[in-house]
Amino acid sequence: MQPKLFRLRTHHLLLFASGTGSNVRNIIEFFRHDPAVHITGIVSNKPDAGVLLIAEKENIPVLLLEKERFFRGDAFLPDISKFNPSLLILAGFLWKVPPALVQAFPNRILNIHPALLPKYGGKGMYGRFVHEAVKAAGETESGITIHLVDEQYDHGKTIFQASVNLLPEDSPESIAHKIHQLEYNHFPQVIRDYLQTLPA
Ligand code: GRF
């Protein structure tokens, strides 16, 4: 009898980030020994973003976006498509995704937001501004939201949330620290689980 041959389906991830990229580093680490998932590229809008040092160290190709072309040109669609991504992962990416990209990758763009959406989302709600607003409102909990990206800020379907208790003595910085821990603990697994739901 002939042995059955299974072809392993390989997923390509394209990671978008504007900052230091600690989530990017964590995602790379998580999938390092997974033969089914390959990080094919890192996309950034900032030439001096820390995430580019990670790309260099890991030998991962970089695509640097330029504003005019991203928002008023072809949205870098030809360059992004060349990576043949199964998923576009926004991990601290601060630019809004142009409609051309949302339409080219329906249900294939995931964002992580450092609060429990729909609270503390929308334009201007990123990084420390989120944690400062959470603190100012005296919230007793915050968390993370991983959601699909549509044409509005922080708006697409939520696929995962996790929360953490806040104490009266928490500062925006300590809240940021708690949120980062949640992100590291959950984001890669959520990506892996979501990949398994995608049609071939
Ligand atoms: C994370 O808190 C993420 O949720 C937010 O931006 C931050 C990025 O942090 N959207 P890092 O660059 O991954 O350290």
Coordinates of N, CA and C and ligand atoms in Angstrom, one line a residue:
M1 N 0.8 -1.2 0.0 CA 0.0 0.0 0.0 C 0.9 1.3 0.0
Q2 N 0.5 2.2 -0.8 CA 1.3 3.5 -0.9 C 1.1 4.3 0.4
P3 N 2.2 4.8 1.0 CA 2.0 5.7 2.2 C 1.3 7.0 1.7
K4 N 0.5 7.4 2.6 CA -0.2 8.7 2.3 C 0.7 9.9 2.6
L5 N 0.7 10.8 1.7 CA 1.6 12.0 1.9 C 0.7 13.2 2.3
F6 N 1.1 13.8 3.4 CA 0.3 15.0 3.8 C 1.2 16.2 3.5
R7 N 0.7 17.2 2.9 CA 1.5 18.4 2.8 C 1.1 19.4 3.9
L8 N 2.2 19.8 4.6 CA 1.9 20.7 5.7 C 1.6 22.1 5.1
R9 N 0.5 22.6 5.6 CA 0.1 23.9 5.1 C 0.9 25.0 5.9
T10 N 1.6 25.8 5.2 CA 2.4 26.8 5.8 C 1.6 28.2 5.7
H11 N 1.6 28.8 6.9 CA 1.0 30.2 6.9 C 2.0 31.2 7.0
H12 N 1.8 32.3 6.3 CA 2.7 33.4 6.3 C 2.1 34.6 7.1
L13 N 2.9 35.0 8.0 CA 2.4 36.2 8.8 C 3.2 37.4 8.4
L14 N 2.5 38.5 8.3 CA 3.2 39.8 8.1 C 2.8 40.7 9.3
L15 N 3.9 41.1 10.0 CA 3.7 41.9 11.3 C 3.9 43.3 11.1
F16 N 2.9 44.1 11.5 CA 3.0 45.6 11.3 C 3.2 46.2 12.7
A17 N 4.2 47.1 12.8 CA 4.5 47.8 14.1 C 5.1 49.1 13.9
S18 N 4.8 50.0 14.8 CA 5.4 51.4 14.8 C 6.4 51.7 15.9
G19 N 6.4 50.8 16.9 CA 7.2 51.1 18.1 C 8.3 50.2 18.4
T20 N 8.5 49.9 19.6 CA 9.6 49.0 20.1 C 9.5 47.6 19.6
G21 N 8.2 47.1 19.5 CA 8.0 45.8 18.9 C 8.2 44.7 19.9
S22 N 7.9 44.9 21.2 CA 8.0 43.8 22.1 C 7.0 42.7 21.8
N23 N 5.9 43.1 21.3 CA 4.9 42.0 20.9 C 5.4 41.3 19.7
V24 N 6.0 42.0 18.8 CA 6.6 41.4 17.6 C 7.6 40.3 18.0
R25 N 8.5 40.7 18.9 CA 9.5 39.8 19.4 C 8.9 38.6 20.0
N26 N 7.8 38.8 20.8 CA 7.1 37.7 21.4 C 6.5 36.7 20.4
I27 N 5.9 37.3 19.4 CA 5.3 36.5 18.4 C 6.3 35.7 17.6
I28 N 7.5 36.3 17.3 CA 8.5 35.6 16.6 C 9.0 34.4 17.4
E29 N 9.2 34.7 18.7 CA 9.6 33.6 19.6 C 8.7 32.5 19.7
F30 N 7.4 32.8 19.8 CA 6.3 31.8 19.9 C 6.3 30.8 18.7
F31 N 6.5 31.4 17.5 CA 6.4 30.6 16.3 C 7.8 30.1 15.8
R32 N 8.8 30.4 16.5 CA 10.2 30.1 16.0 C 10.3 28.6 15.6
H33 N 9.8 27.7 16.3 CA 10.0 26.3 16.0 C 8.7 25.6 15.4
D34 N 7.8 26.5 15.0 CA 6.5 26.0 14.4 C 6.7 25.9 12.9
P35 N 6.8 24.7 12.3 CA 7.1 24.6 10.9 C 5.9 25.1 10.0
A36 N 4.7 25.2 10.7 CA 3.5 25.6 9.9 C 3.3 27.1 9.8
V37 N 4.1 27.9 10.5 CA 3.9 29.3 10.5 C 5.3 30.0 10.3
H38 N 5.3 30.9 9.3 CA 6.5 31.6 8.9 C 6.3 33.1 9.0
I39 N 7.1 33.8 9.7 CA 7.0 35.3 9.7 C 7.8 35.8 8.4
T40 N 7.0 36.2 7.5 CA 7.7 36.6 6.2 C 8.2 38.0 6.1
G41 N 7.6 38.9 6.9 CA 8.0 40.3 6.8 C 7.6 41.1 8.0
I42 N 8.2 42.2 8.2 CA 7.8 43.2 9.2 C 7.6 44.5 8.4
V43 N 6.5 45.1 8.7 CA 6.1 46.4 8.1 C 6.1 47.5 9.1
S44 N 6.7 48.6 8.8 CA 6.6 49.7 9.7 C 6.5 51.1 9.0
N45 N 6.0 52.0 9.7 CA 5.9 53.4 9.1 C 7.0 54.3 9.7
K46 N 7.8 53.7 10.6 CA 8.8 54.6 11.2 C 10.2 54.1 10.9
P47 N 11.0 54.9 10.2 CA 12.4 54.4 9.9 C 13.3 54.1 11.1
D48 N 12.9 54.8 12.3 CA 13.8 54.6 13.5 C 13.1 53.7 14.5
A49 N 12.0 53.0 14.1 CA 11.3 52.2 15.1 C 12.2 51.0 15.6
G50 N 12.1 50.8 16.9 CA 12.9 49.7 17.5 C 12.6 48.3 16.9
V51 N 11.4 48.2 16.4 CA 11.0 46.9 15.8 C 11.9 46.6 14.6
L52 N 12.5 47.6 14.0 CA 13.4 47.3 12.8 C 14.7 46.7 13.2
L53 N 15.1 46.9 14.5 CA 16.3 46.3 15.0 C 16.1 44.8 15.2
I54 N 14.8 44.5 15.6 CA 14.4 43.1 15.8 C 14.5 42.4 14.4
A55 N 13.9 43.1 13.4 CA 13.9 42.5 12.1 C 15.3 42.2 11.6
E56 N 16.2 43.2 11.8 CA 17.6 43.0 11.4 C 18.2 41.8 12.1
K57 N 18.0 41.7 13.4 CA 18.6 40.6 14.1 C 18.1 39.3 13.7
E58 N 16.8 39.3 13.4 CA 16.2 38.0 13.0 C 16.2 37.7 11.5
N59 N 16.8 38.7 10.8 CA 16.9 38.5 9.4 C 15.6 38.4 8.7
I60 N 14.7 39.2 9.1 CA 13.3 39.2 8.5 C 13.2 40.4 7.6
P61 N 12.8 40.2 6.3 CA 12.6 41.4 5.4 C 11.7 42.5 6.0
V62 N 12.1 43.7 5.7 CA 11.3 44.9 6.1 C 10.7 45.6 5.0
L63 N 9.4 46.1 5.2 CA 8.8 47.0 4.2 C 8.5 48.3 5.0
L64 N 9.1 49.3 4.5 CA 8.9 50.6 5.2 C 7.9 51.4 4.4
L65 N 6.9 51.8 5.1 CA 5.8 52.5 4.4 C 6.0 54.0 4.4
E66 N 5.5 54.6 3.3 CA 5.6 56.1 3.2 C 4.2 56.6 3.1
K67 N 4.0 57.7 3.9 CA 2.6 58.2 4.1 C 1.8 58.4 2.8
E68 N 2.3 59.2 2.0 CA 1.6 59.7 0.8 C 1.1 58.5 0.0
R69 N 2.1 57.5 -0.3 CA 1.7 56.4 -1.1 C 0.7 55.5 -0.3
F70 N 0.9 55.4 1.0 CA 0.0 54.5 1.8 C -1.4 55.0 1.8
F71 N -1.6 56.3 2.0 CA -2.9 56.8 2.1 C -3.5 57.3 0.8
R72 N -2.7 57.8 -0.1 CA -3.3 58.4 -1.3 C -2.8 57.7 -2.6
G73 N -2.0 56.7 -2.4 CA -1.5 56.0 -3.6 C -2.1 54.6 -3.6
D74 N -1.2 53.6 -3.9 CA -1.8 52.2 -4.0 C -1.7 51.4 -2.7
A75 N -1.5 52.1 -1.6 CA -1.6 51.5 -0.2 C -0.5 50.4 -0.1
F76 N 0.5 50.5 -0.9 CA 1.6 49.4 -0.9 C 1.0 48.0 -1.2
L77 N -0.2 48.0 -1.7 CA -0.8 46.7 -1.9 C 0.1 45.7 -2.7
P78 N 0.7 46.2 -3.9 CA 1.6 45.2 -4.6 C 2.7 44.7 -3.7
D79 N 3.3 45.5 -2.9 CA 4.5 45.1 -2.1 C 4.0 44.1 -1.0
I80 N 2.8 44.5 -0.4 CA 2.3 43.6 0.7 C 1.9 42.3 0.1
S81 N 1.2 42.3 -1.0 CA 0.8 41.0 -1.6 C 1.9 40.1 -2.0
K82 N 3.1 40.7 -2.3 CA 4.2 39.8 -2.6 C 4.6 38.9 -1.5
F83 N 4.3 39.3 -0.2 CA 4.6 38.5 0.9 C 3.7 37.3 1.0
N84 N 2.6 37.3 0.2 CA 1.6 36.2 0.2 C 1.1 35.9 1.6
P85 N 0.7 37.0 2.4 CA 0.3 36.8 3.8 C -1.0 36.0 4.0
S86 N -1.0 35.1 4.9 CA -2.3 34.5 5.4 C -3.0 35.5 6.3
L87 N -2.2 36.2 7.1 CA -2.7 37.2 8.0 C -1.8 38.4 8.1
L88 N -2.4 39.6 8.3 CA -1.7 40.8 8.6 C -1.9 41.0 10.1
I89 N -0.9 41.1 10.8 CA -1.0 41.3 12.3 C -0.5 42.7 12.7
L90 N -1.4 43.5 13.2 CA -1.1 44.8 13.7 C -0.7 44.7 15.2
A91 N 0.6 44.9 15.5 CA 1.0 44.8 16.9 C 1.7 46.1 17.3
G92 N 0.8 47.1 17.6 CA 1.3 48.4 17.9 C 1.6 49.2 16.7
F93 N 0.7 49.1 15.7 CA 0.8 49.8 14.4 C -0.1 51.0 14.5
L94 N 0.4 52.2 14.3 CA -0.4 53.4 14.7 C -1.2 54.0 13.5
W95 N -0.9 53.6 12.3 CA -1.6 54.2 11.2 C -2.9 53.4 11.0
K96 N -3.9 54.2 10.5 CA -5.2 53.6 10.1 C -5.0 52.8 8.8
V97 N -5.6 51.6 8.7 CA -5.4 50.8 7.5 C -6.3 51.3 6.4
P98 N -5.7 51.6 5.2 CA -6.5 52.2 4.2 C -7.6 51.1 3.6
P99 N -8.7 51.6 3.1 CA -9.8 50.7 2.6 C -9.2 49.7 1.6
A100 N -8.3 50.1 0.8 CA -7.8 49.2 -0.3 C -7.2 47.9 0.4
L101 N -6.5 48.1 1.5 CA -6.0 46.9 2.2 C -7.0 46.1 2.9
V102 N -8.0 46.8 3.6 CA -9.0 46.1 4.3 C -9.8 45.2 3.2
Q103 N -10.0 45.8 2.1 CA -10.8 45.0 1.1 C -10.0 43.9 0.4
A104 N -8.7 44.1 0.3 CA -7.8 43.1 -0.3 C -7.6 41.9 0.7
F105 N -7.8 42.1 2.0 CA -7.6 41.0 3.0 C -8.7 40.9 3.9
P106 N -9.9 40.6 3.4 CA -11.1 40.5 4.3 C -10.9 39.5 5.4
N107 N -11.2 39.9 6.6 CA -11.1 39.0 7.8 C -9.7 38.4 8.0
R108 N -8.7 39.1 7.4 CA -7.3 38.6 7.5 C -6.4 39.7 8.0
I109 N -7.0 40.7 8.7 CA -6.2 41.6 9.4 C -6.6 41.7 10.9
L110 N -5.6 41.4 11.8 CA -5.9 41.4 13.2 C -5.2 42.5 13.9
N111 N -5.8 43.2 14.8 CA -5.2 44.2 15.6 C -5.3 43.9 17.1
I112 N -4.3 44.3 17.9 CA -4.4 44.2 19.3 C -4.6 45.6 19.9
H113 N -5.6 45.8 20.7 CA -5.8 47.1 21.4 C -5.6 46.9 22.9
P114 N -4.9 47.9 23.5 CA -4.6 47.7 24.9 C -5.7 48.1 25.9
A115 N -6.9 47.8 25.6 CA -8.0 48.1 26.5 C -9.2 47.2 26.1
L116 N -10.2 47.3 27.0 CA -11.4 46.5 26.7 C -12.4 47.3 25.8
L117 N -12.2 47.1 24.5 CA -13.1 47.8 23.5 C -14.5 47.3 23.8
P118 N -15.6 48.2 23.6 CA -15.5 49.5 22.9 C -15.0 50.6 23.8
K119 N -14.7 50.3 25.0 CA -14.1 51.4 25.9 C -12.7 51.8 25.4
Y120 N -12.4 53.1 25.5 CA -11.0 53.5 25.3 C -10.5 53.2 23.9
G121 N -11.3 53.3 22.9 CA -10.8 53.0 21.5 C -11.0 54.3 20.7
G122 N -10.7 54.2 19.5 CA -10.9 55.3 18.5 C -9.6 56.1 18.3
K123 N -9.8 57.2 17.5 CA -8.6 58.0 17.1 C -8.0 58.6 18.3
G124 N -6.7 58.6 18.4 CA -5.9 59.2 19.5 C -5.8 58.3 20.7
M125 N -6.5 57.2 20.7 CA -6.5 56.3 21.8 C -5.4 55.2 21.5
Y126 N -4.2 55.5 21.9 CA -3.2 54.5 21.7 C -2.1 54.7 22.8
G127 N -1.3 53.6 23.0 CA -0.2 53.7 23.9 C -0.6 54.3 25.3
R128 N 0.2 55.2 25.8 CA -0.1 55.7 27.2 C -1.4 56.5 27.3
F129 N -1.9 57.0 26.2 CA -3.1 57.8 26.2 C -4.3 56.9 26.7
V130 N -4.2 55.6 26.3 CA -5.3 54.7 26.7 C -5.2 54.5 28.2
H131 N -3.9 54.2 28.7 CA -3.8 53.8 30.1 C -4.0 55.1 31.0
E132 N -3.7 56.3 30.5 CA -4.0 57.5 31.3 C -5.5 57.7 31.4
A133 N -6.2 57.4 30.3 CA -7.7 57.6 30.4 C -8.3 56.5 31.3
V134 N -7.8 55.3 31.3 CA -8.3 54.3 32.2 C -8.1 54.7 33.6
K135 N -6.9 55.2 33.9 CA -6.6 55.6 35.3 C -7.5 56.8 35.7
A136 N -7.6 57.8 34.8 CA -8.4 59.0 35.1 C -9.9 58.6 35.4
A137 N -10.3 57.6 34.8 CA -11.7 57.2 35.0 C -11.9 56.3 36.2
G138 N -10.8 55.9 36.8 CA -10.9 55.1 38.1 C -11.4 53.7 37.8
E139 N -11.1 53.2 36.7 CA -11.5 51.8 36.3 C -10.9 50.8 37.3
T140 N -11.6 49.7 37.6 CA -11.1 48.7 38.5 C -10.6 47.5 37.7
E141 N -10.8 47.6 36.4 CA -10.2 46.6 35.5 C -9.9 47.2 34.1
S142 N -8.9 46.6 33.4 CA -8.7 46.9 32.0 C -8.3 45.6 31.3
G143 N -7.8 45.7 30.1 CA -7.5 44.4 29.4 C -7.1 44.6 28.0
I144 N -7.2 43.6 27.3 CA -6.8 43.6 25.8 C -7.9 43.2 25.0
T145 N -8.0 43.7 23.8 CA -8.9 43.3 22.8 C -8.2 42.9 21.5
I146 N -8.4 41.7 21.0 CA -7.9 41.4 19.7 C -9.1 41.3 18.7
H147 N -9.0 42.1 17.6 CA -10.2 42.2 16.8 C -9.8 42.2 15.3
L148 N -10.7 41.9 14.5 CA -10.5 42.1 13.0 C -10.6 43.5 12.7
V149 N -9.8 43.9 11.7 CA -9.7 45.3 11.3 C -10.7 45.6 10.1
D150 N -11.5 46.6 10.4 CA -12.3 47.1 9.3 C -11.9 48.6 9.0
E151 N -12.8 49.3 8.3 CA -12.4 50.7 7.9 C -12.5 51.7 9.0
Q152 N -12.9 51.4 10.2 CA -12.9 52.4 11.3 C -11.9 51.9 12.4
Y153 N -11.4 53.0 13.0 CA -10.5 52.7 14.1 C -11.1 51.8 15.2
D154 N -10.4 50.7 15.6 CA -10.7 49.9 16.7 C -12.2 49.4 16.7
H155 N -12.7 49.0 15.5 CA -14.1 48.8 15.4 C -14.5 47.4 14.9
G156 N -13.6 46.6 14.2 CA -14.0 45.3 13.7 C -14.4 44.3 14.7
K157 N -14.9 43.2 14.3 CA -15.4 42.1 15.2 C -14.3 41.7 16.2
T158 N -14.7 41.7 17.4 CA -13.8 41.2 18.5 C -13.7 39.7 18.5
I159 N -12.4 39.2 18.5 CA -12.3 37.7 18.5 C -11.8 37.3 19.9
F160 N -11.2 38.2 20.7 CA -10.7 37.7 22.0 C -10.6 38.9 22.9
Q161 N -10.9 38.7 24.2 CA -10.6 39.7 25.2 C -10.1 39.0 26.5
A162 N -9.3 39.7 27.2 CA -8.8 39.2 28.5 C -8.7 40.4 29.4
S163 N -9.0 40.3 30.7 CA -8.9 41.4 31.5 C -8.0 41.2 32.7
V164 N -7.7 42.3 33.4 CA -6.8 42.2 34.6 C -7.4 43.3 35.6
N165 N -7.3 42.9 36.9 CA -7.7 43.8 37.9 C -6.8 45.0 38.1
L166 N -7.3 46.2 38.3 CA -6.5 47.3 38.6 C -6.7 47.7 40.1
L167 N -5.6 48.2 40.7 CA -5.6 48.6 42.1 C -5.6 50.2 42.1
P168 N -6.2 50.7 43.2 CA -6.2 52.2 43.3 C -4.8 52.8 43.1
E169 N -3.8 52.0 43.6 CA -2.4 52.6 43.5 C -1.7 52.4 42.1
D170 N -2.4 51.7 41.2 CA -1.8 51.6 39.9 C -1.7 52.9 39.2
S171 N -0.6 53.1 38.5 CA -0.3 54.3 37.7 C -0.5 53.9 36.2
P172 N -0.5 54.9 35.3 CA -0.6 54.5 33.9 C 0.5 53.6 33.5
E173 N 1.7 53.8 34.1 CA 2.9 52.9 33.7 C 2.7 51.5 34.2
S174 N 2.1 51.4 35.5 CA 2.0 50.0 35.9 C 0.8 49.3 35.2
I175 N -0.2 50.1 34.8 CA -1.3 49.5 34.0 C -0.7 49.0 32.7
A176 N 0.2 49.9 32.1 CA 0.8 49.5 30.8 C 1.6 48.2 31.0
H177 N 2.2 48.0 32.1 CA 3.0 46.8 32.3 C 2.1 45.6 32.4
K178 N 1.0 45.7 33.2 CA 0.0 44.6 33.3 C -0.6 44.2 31.9
I179 N -0.9 45.3 31.1 CA -1.5 45.0 29.8 C -0.5 44.3 28.9
H180 N 0.8 44.7 28.9 CA 1.8 44.1 28.1 C 1.9 42.6 28.5
Q181 N 1.8 42.3 29.8 CA 1.9 40.9 30.2 C 0.7 40.1 29.6
L182 N -0.5 40.7 29.6 CA -1.6 40.0 29.0 C -1.4 39.8 27.5
E183 N -0.8 40.8 26.9 CA -0.6 40.7 25.4 C 0.4 39.5 25.2
Y184 N 1.5 39.5 25.9 CA 2.5 38.4 25.7 C 1.8 37.1 26.0
N185 N 1.0 37.0 27.0 CA 0.4 35.7 27.3 C -0.6 35.2 26.3
H186 N -1.3 36.1 25.6 CA -2.4 35.6 24.8 C -2.3 35.8 23.3
F187 N -1.6 36.9 22.9 CA -1.7 37.3 21.4 C -1.2 36.1 20.5
P188 N 0.0 35.5 20.8 CA 0.4 34.5 19.8 C -0.6 33.3 19.7
Q189 N -1.1 32.9 20.9 CA -2.1 31.8 20.8 C -3.3 32.1 20.1
V190 N -3.8 33.4 20.3 CA -5.0 33.8 19.5 C -4.7 33.8 18.0
I191 N -3.5 34.2 17.6 CA -3.1 34.2 16.2 C -3.1 32.7 15.7
R192 N -2.5 31.9 16.5 CA -2.5 30.5 16.1 C -3.9 29.9 15.9
D193 N -4.7 30.1 16.9 CA -6.1 29.6 16.8 C -6.8 30.2 15.7
Y194 N -6.6 31.5 15.4 CA -7.4 32.1 14.3 C -6.9 31.6 13.0
L195 N -5.6 31.3 12.8 CA -5.1 30.7 11.6 C -5.8 29.4 11.3
Q196 N -6.1 28.7 12.3 CA -6.7 27.4 12.1 C -8.2 27.5 11.6
T197 N -8.8 28.6 11.7 CA -10.1 28.8 11.3 C -10.2 29.3 9.8
L198 N -9.0 29.7 9.3 CA -9.0 30.3 7.9 C -9.2 29.2 6.8
P199 N -10.0 29.6 5.8 CA -10.2 28.6 4.7 C -8.8 28.5 4.0
A200 N -8.5 27.4 3.4 CA -7.2 27.1 2.7 C -7.1 28.1 1.6
Ligands
GRF1 C1 0.8 47.4 22.7 O1 0.4 47.7 24.0 C2 -0.3 47.3 21.8 O2 -1.5 46.8 22.3 C3 -0.5 48.7 21.3 O3 0.8 49.2 21.2 C4 1.6 48.5 22.1 C5 2.8 48.1 21.4 O4 3.8 47.7 22.2 N1 -1.4 48.8 20.2 P1 5.1 47.0 21.7 O5 5.7 47.9 20.6 O6 4.7 45.7 21.2 O7 6.0 46.9 22.9

